[in-house]
mmCIF file of C-alpha atoms in Angstrom:
data_model
loop_
_atom_site.group_PDB
_atom_site.id
_atom_site.type_symbol
_atom_site.label_atom_id
_atom_site.label_comp_id
_atom_site.label_asym_id
_atom_site.label_seq_id
_atom_site.Cartn_x
_atom_site.Cartn_y
_atom_site.Cartn_z
ATOM 1 C CA MET A 82 0.037 0.076 0.247
ATOM 2 C CA LYS A 83 1.172 3.623 -0.385
ATOM 3 C CA PRO A 84 2.376 5.618 2.173
ATOM 4 C CA PRO A 85 0.184 7.249 4.656
ATOM 5 C CA ALA A 86 -0.557 11.045 4.797
ATOM 6 C CA ARG A 87 2.293 11.283 7.469
ATOM 7 C CA GLU A 88 5.048 11.677 4.221
ATOM 8 C CA PRO A 89 3.092 14.186 2.110
ATOM 9 C CA LEU A 90 2.520 16.326 5.610
ATOM 10 C CA SER A 91 5.882 15.965 6.082
ATOM 11 C CA GLN A 92 6.494 17.726 2.541
ATOM 12 C CA ALA A 93 3.593 20.687 2.901
ATOM 13 C CA ARG A 94 4.088 24.036 2.769
ATOM 14 C CA ARG A 95 1.319 25.911 3.383
ATOM 15 C CA THR A 96 -1.731 24.067 3.873
ATOM 16 C CA ALA A 97 -3.004 20.475 4.559
ATOM 17 C CA ILE A 98 -6.911 19.593 4.633
ATOM 18 C CA HIS A 99 -8.746 16.666 5.441
ATOM 19 C CA LEU A 100 -12.149 15.796 5.331
ATOM 20 C CA GLU A 101 -13.413 12.333 6.811
ATOM 21 C CA VAL A 102 -17.111 11.487 5.449
ATOM 22 C CA ARG A 103 -17.365 8.121 6.866
ATOM 23 C CA ASP A 104 -19.546 6.978 10.114
ATOM 24 C CA HIS A 105 -17.130 3.996 11.022
ATOM 25 C CA TYR A 106 -13.655 2.924 10.416
ATOM 26 C CA ALA A 107 -12.212 -0.554 10.970
ATOM 27 C CA SER A 108 -12.716 -1.067 14.454
ATOM 28 C CA THR A 109 -9.756 -3.005 15.395
ATOM 29 C CA ASP A 110 -7.469 0.028 16.918
ATOM 30 C CA PRO A 111 -6.220 -0.917 20.139
ATOM 31 C CA ASP A 112 -7.157 2.738 21.523
ATOM 32 C CA PHE A 113 -10.914 2.372 20.148
ATOM 33 C CA LEU A 114 -11.262 -0.935 21.826
ATOM 34 C CA ALA A 115 -9.863 0.127 25.357
ATOM 35 C CA TRP A 116 -11.911 2.974 25.050
ATOM 36 C CA ARG A 117 -14.878 0.919 24.181
ATOM 37 C CA GLU A 118 -13.673 -0.492 27.547
ATOM 38 C CA GLY A 119 -13.881 2.662 29.585
ATOM 39 C CA HIS A 120 -10.755 3.686 29.408
ATOM 40 C CA ARG A 121 -10.326 7.348 29.039
ATOM 41 C CA LYS A 122 -6.510 8.679 28.523
ATOM 42 C CA PHE A 123 -7.127 11.109 25.841
ATOM 43 C CA THR A 124 -6.361 14.504 27.770
ATOM 44 C CA ALA A 125 -4.556 17.376 26.733
ATOM 45 C CA ASP A 126 -2.391 17.321 30.356
ATOM 46 C CA ASN A 127 -1.360 13.091 29.602
ATOM 47 C CA ARG A 128 0.071 13.641 26.324
ATOM 48 C CA SER A 129 2.597 11.063 27.112
ATOM 49 C CA ASP A 130 -0.244 7.865 27.229
ATOM 50 C CA TRP A 131 -0.947 8.665 23.623
ATOM 51 C CA TRP A 132 1.291 11.291 21.733
ATOM 52 C CA GLU A 133 2.382 9.365 18.529
ATOM 53 C CA GLY A 134 4.030 9.645 15.323
ATOM 54 C CA TRP A 135 1.134 11.155 14.064
ATOM 55 C CA HIS A 136 1.162 14.226 16.266
ATOM 56 C CA ASP A 137 4.750 14.836 15.772
ATOM 57 C CA ALA A 138 4.164 15.065 11.974
ATOM 58 C CA VAL A 139 1.312 17.785 12.728
ATOM 59 C CA HIS A 140 3.369 19.145 15.432
ATOM 60 C CA ALA A 141 6.410 19.631 12.848
ATOM 61 C CA ALA A 142 4.376 20.810 10.288
ATOM 62 C CA VAL A 143 2.301 23.495 11.964
ATOM 63 C CA SER A 144 6.050 24.821 13.609
ATOM 64 C CA ARG A 145 6.701 25.160 9.951
ATOM 65 C CA GLY A 146 3.737 27.464 9.249
ATOM 66 C CA VAL A 147 1.461 24.896 7.590
ATOM 67 C CA VAL A 148 -2.049 25.158 8.165
ATOM 68 C CA VAL A 149 -3.469 21.365 9.132
ATOM 69 C CA ARG A 150 -6.939 21.487 9.407
ATOM 70 C CA ARG A 151 -9.653 18.206 9.411
ATOM 71 C CA ALA A 152 -13.348 18.398 8.883
ATOM 72 C CA ARG A 153 -15.928 15.381 9.650
ATOM 73 C CA VAL A 154 -19.368 15.170 8.066
ATOM 74 C CA VAL A 155 -20.927 13.168 10.509
ATOM 75 C CA SER A 156 -24.399 11.368 11.036
ATOM 76 C CA GLU A 157 -26.182 12.263 14.656
ATOM 77 C CA PRO A 158 -26.577 10.529 16.935
ATOM 78 C CA LEU A 159 -22.873 9.675 16.578
ATOM 79 C CA THR A 160 -21.642 6.216 15.965
ATOM 80 C CA GLU A 161 -19.726 4.531 18.928
ATOM 81 C CA TYR A 162 -16.563 5.029 16.435
ATOM 82 C CA VAL A 163 -17.169 8.978 15.499
ATOM 83 C CA ARG A 164 -18.236 9.419 19.403
ATOM 84 C CA TRP A 165 -14.610 7.414 20.024
ATOM 85 C CA GLU A 166 -12.994 9.816 17.526
ATOM 86 C CA TYR A 167 -14.725 13.189 19.332
ATOM 87 C CA ASP A 168 -12.777 12.200 22.259
ATOM 88 C CA TYR A 169 -9.489 11.327 20.858
ATOM 89 C CA ALA A 170 -9.740 14.638 18.547
ATOM 90 C CA VAL A 171 -8.575 16.585 21.528
ATOM 91 C CA THR A 172 -5.134 14.771 20.681
ATOM 92 C CA ASN A 173 -5.246 16.090 17.112
ATOM 93 C CA VAL A 174 -6.294 19.781 18.537
ATOM 94 C CA ALA A 175 -2.967 19.395 20.921
ATOM 95 C CA ALA A 176 -0.650 18.830 18.243
ATOM 96 C CA GLY A 177 -1.600 21.758 16.547
ATOM 97 C CA GLU A 178 -4.722 20.331 13.921
ATOM 98 C CA GLN A 179 -8.008 22.659 13.471
ATOM 99 C CA VAL A 180 -10.957 20.004 13.949
ATOM 100 C CA ARG A 181 -14.709 20.865 12.992
ATOM 101 C CA TRP A 182 -18.042 18.808 13.036
ATOM 102 C CA LEU A 183 -20.613 19.006 10.373
ATOM 103 C CA PRO A 184 -24.051 17.226 11.449
ATOM 104 C CA ARG A 185 -24.869 15.115 7.954
ATOM 105 C CA ARG A 186 -27.828 16.569 7.670
ATOM 106 C CA ARG A 187 -26.231 20.049 7.671
ATOM 107 C CA ALA A 188 -24.323 19.068 4.303
ATOM 108 C CA LYS A 189 -27.454 18.274 2.419
ATOM 109 C CA ASP A 190 -26.872 21.042 -0.027
ATOM 110 C CA LEU A 191 -23.431 20.439 -0.589
ATOM 111 C CA THR A 192 -21.221 18.801 -3.254
ATOM 112 C CA ILE A 193 -18.665 16.468 -1.563
ATOM 113 C CA PRO A 194 -16.714 13.758 -2.898
ATOM 114 C CA ALA A 195 -17.875 10.102 -1.263
ATOM 115 C CA VAL A 196 -14.819 9.058 0.119
ATOM 116 C CA ASP A 197 -12.596 10.887 2.384
ATOM 117 C CA PHE A 198 -9.572 12.714 1.327
ATOM 118 C CA TRP A 199 -6.267 14.994 1.917
ATOM 119 C CA VAL A 200 -5.104 18.197 -0.113
ATOM 120 C CA PHE A 201 -1.580 19.264 0.285
ATOM 121 C CA ASP A 202 -0.470 22.721 -0.751
ATOM 122 C CA GLY A 203 -3.643 22.940 -2.970
ATOM 123 C CA GLU A 204 -1.681 20.691 -5.331
ATOM 124 C CA LEU A 205 -1.228 16.482 -4.123
ATOM 125 C CA VAL A 206 -4.873 14.811 -3.279
ATOM 126 C CA LEU A 207 -4.690 11.689 -1.607
ATOM 127 C CA PHE A 208 -7.892 9.492 -1.528
ATOM 128 C CA HIS A 209 -8.600 6.728 1.083
ATOM 129 C CA HIS A 210 -10.931 3.955 -0.358
ATOM 130 C CA PHE A 211 -12.441 1.726 2.716
ATOM 131 C CA SER A 212 -14.157 -1.516 2.223
ATOM 132 C CA GLY A 213 -17.590 -1.722 3.376
ATOM 133 C CA ASP A 214 -16.570 -2.699 7.099
ATOM 134 C CA GLY A 215 -14.030 0.329 7.462
ATOM 135 C CA ALA A 216 -10.977 -1.196 6.356
ATOM 136 C CA LEU A 217 -8.810 0.822 4.645
ATOM 137 C CA THR A 218 -7.983 -0.999 1.166
ATOM 138 C CA GLU A 219 -6.334 1.735 -0.719
ATOM 139 C CA ARG A 220 -4.408 5.060 -0.849
ATOM 140 C CA GLU A 221 -5.073 6.668 -4.229
ATOM 141 C CA TYR A 222 -2.737 10.004 -4.680
ATOM 142 C CA VAL A 223 -3.344 12.198 -7.501
ATOM 143 C CA THR A 224 -1.709 14.807 -9.074
ATOM 144 C CA ASP A 225 -4.971 17.215 -10.831
ATOM 145 C CA THR A 226 -4.910 20.561 -10.029
ATOM 146 C CA ALA A 227 -8.721 20.859 -11.251
ATOM 147 C CA LEU A 228 -9.173 17.996 -8.929
ATOM 148 C CA ALA A 229 -7.597 19.517 -5.776
ATOM 149 C CA ALA A 230 -9.448 22.908 -6.308
ATOM 150 C CA TRP A 231 -12.745 21.004 -6.577
ATOM 151 C CA CYS A 232 -11.730 18.818 -3.260
ATOM 152 C CA THR A 233 -10.570 22.092 -1.711
ATOM 153 C CA ASN A 234 -13.892 24.143 -2.389
ATOM 154 C CA ALA A 235 -15.578 20.791 -1.324
ATOM 155 C CA PHE A 236 -13.762 21.034 1.747
ATOM 156 C CA ASP A 237 -14.098 24.721 2.080
ATOM 157 C CA ALA A 238 -17.818 24.543 2.206
ATOM 158 C CA VAL A 239 -18.119 21.889 4.826
ATOM 159 C CA TRP A 240 -15.738 24.013 6.540
ATOM 160 C CA GLY A 241 -17.574 27.183 6.616
ATOM 161 C CA ARG A 242 -20.723 25.456 7.942
ATOM 162 C CA ALA A 243 -18.753 23.093 10.521
ATOM 163 C CA THR A 244 -18.545 23.831 14.537
ATOM 164 C CA PRO A 245 -15.336 23.964 15.593
ATOM 165 C CA HIS A 246 -14.106 20.869 17.951
ATOM 166 C CA GLU A 247 -14.107 22.865 20.918
ATOM 167 C CA GLU A 248 -17.776 24.289 21.118
ATOM 168 C CA TYR A 249 -18.710 21.055 19.051
ATOM 169 C CA ARG A 250 -21.462 18.836 21.344
ATOM 170 C CA PRO A 251 -21.844 15.414 20.330
ATOM 171 C CA VAL A 252 -25.588 13.911 19.844
#
């Protein structure tokens, strides 16, 4: 499988945007499974318990001046998995990402891709393709400026309506 988003993020110069549109991903993540059992380790003050390579990559990019934004289009009430992502988002924010949430019902008139994607510097698009049960099956990198612009516009439409993580209250 092609390399994850961490690699192009390490080369980004200005922006990295990420749109997530699924309500469920593969549920074998050990942190998710521990969370299901009641373990709540994701707080800004206990970084040693959760700070990982992704957080290093985001922090390094933000330190270089890259604006890293993540928007999630979610069904409400949230699925168990997305509720875990909500709890886990404190780690993204602590690393320097800006995170917003948009209830799916408020996205009904937006034209957005049916797949998760990243756009780096408005040039490189990384699409994540998943199986029906949420397992990542392919990372597809595309260098097409028209497609990158379309994805960026779709992201910006979601971003403009979405609620910042600090203000969003899951249903």
